């Protein structure tokens, strides 16, 4: 009886260890996804800044031009 309980306890602990490993892997994956999203957001912000600067430059050149422009 004690041997069966010990075996059951050992199996339960092994299952908990496996569940902990899976949970750890999932958390690592979520951390990597979060880091990737942060990097993508930073990249989009940088692109937006560059586009805004280019648009401002284009408008200022267009307004300074003596000829009429559709911009």
C-alpha positions as CSV (number, residue, x, y, z in Angstrom):
1,X,0.0,0.0,0.0
2,X,2.8,2.4,0.9
3,X,4.7,1.5,-2.2
4,X,1.7,2.4,-4.4
5,X,1.2,5.7,-2.6
6,X,4.9,6.5,-3.1
7,X,4.7,5.6,-6.8
8,X,1.6,7.8,-7.2
9,X,3.2,10.7,-5.4
10,X,6.3,10.3,-7.6
11,X,4.1,10.3,-10.7
12,X,2.3,13.4,-9.5
13,X,5.5,15.2,-8.8
14,X,6.8,14.3,-12.3
15,X,3.6,15.6,-13.7
16,X,3.9,18.9,-11.8
17,X,7.5,19.2,-13.0
18,X,6.4,18.7,-16.6
19,X,3.6,21.2,-16.2
20,X,6.0,23.7,-14.6
21,X,8.4,23.2,-17.6
22,X,5.5,23.8,-20.1
23,X,4.4,26.9,-18.2
24,X,7.9,28.2,-18.1
25,X,8.3,27.8,-21.8
26,X,4.9,29.5,-22.4
27,X,6.0,32.5,-20.2
28,X,9.3,32.6,-22.1
29,X,7.4,32.7,-25.4
30,X,5.2,35.5,-24.1
31,X,8.2,37.5,-23.1
32,X,9.7,37.1,-26.5
33,X,6.5,38.1,-28.2
34,X,6.3,41.1,-25.9
35,X,9.8,42.1,-26.8
36,X,9.1,41.7,-30.5
37,X,6.0,43.8,-30.2
38,X,8.0,46.5,-28.4
39,X,10.6,46.5,-31.1
40,X,8.0,46.6,-33.8
41,X,6.3,49.6,-32.1
42,X,9.6,51.4,-31.8
43,X,10.3,50.7,-35.5
44,X,6.8,52.1,-36.5
45,X,7.4,55.2,-34.4
46,X,10.8,55.8,-36.1
47,X,9.2,55.3,-39.5
48,X,6.4,57.7,-38.6
49,X,8.9,60.3,-37.5
50,X,10.8,59.9,-40.8
51,X,7.7,60.1,-42.9
52,X,6.5,63.3,-41.0
53,X,9.8,64.9,-41.5
54,X,9.8,64.0,-45.2
55,X,6.2,65.3,-45.6
56,X,7.1,68.6,-43.9
57,X,10.1,69.0,-46.1
58,X,8.0,68.3,-49.2
59,X,5.4,70.8,-48.2
60,X,8.0,73.5,-47.4
61,X,9.7,73.0,-50.8
62,X,6.3,73.0,-52.5
63,X,5.2,76.2,-50.8
64,X,8.5,77.9,-51.6
65,X,8.3,77.0,-55.2
66,X,7.0,79.8,-57.4
67,X,5.0,77.5,-59.7
68,X,1.7,76.2,-58.6
69,X,1.6,72.6,-57.3
70,X,-1.2,70.2,-56.6
71,X,0.3,69.7,-53.1
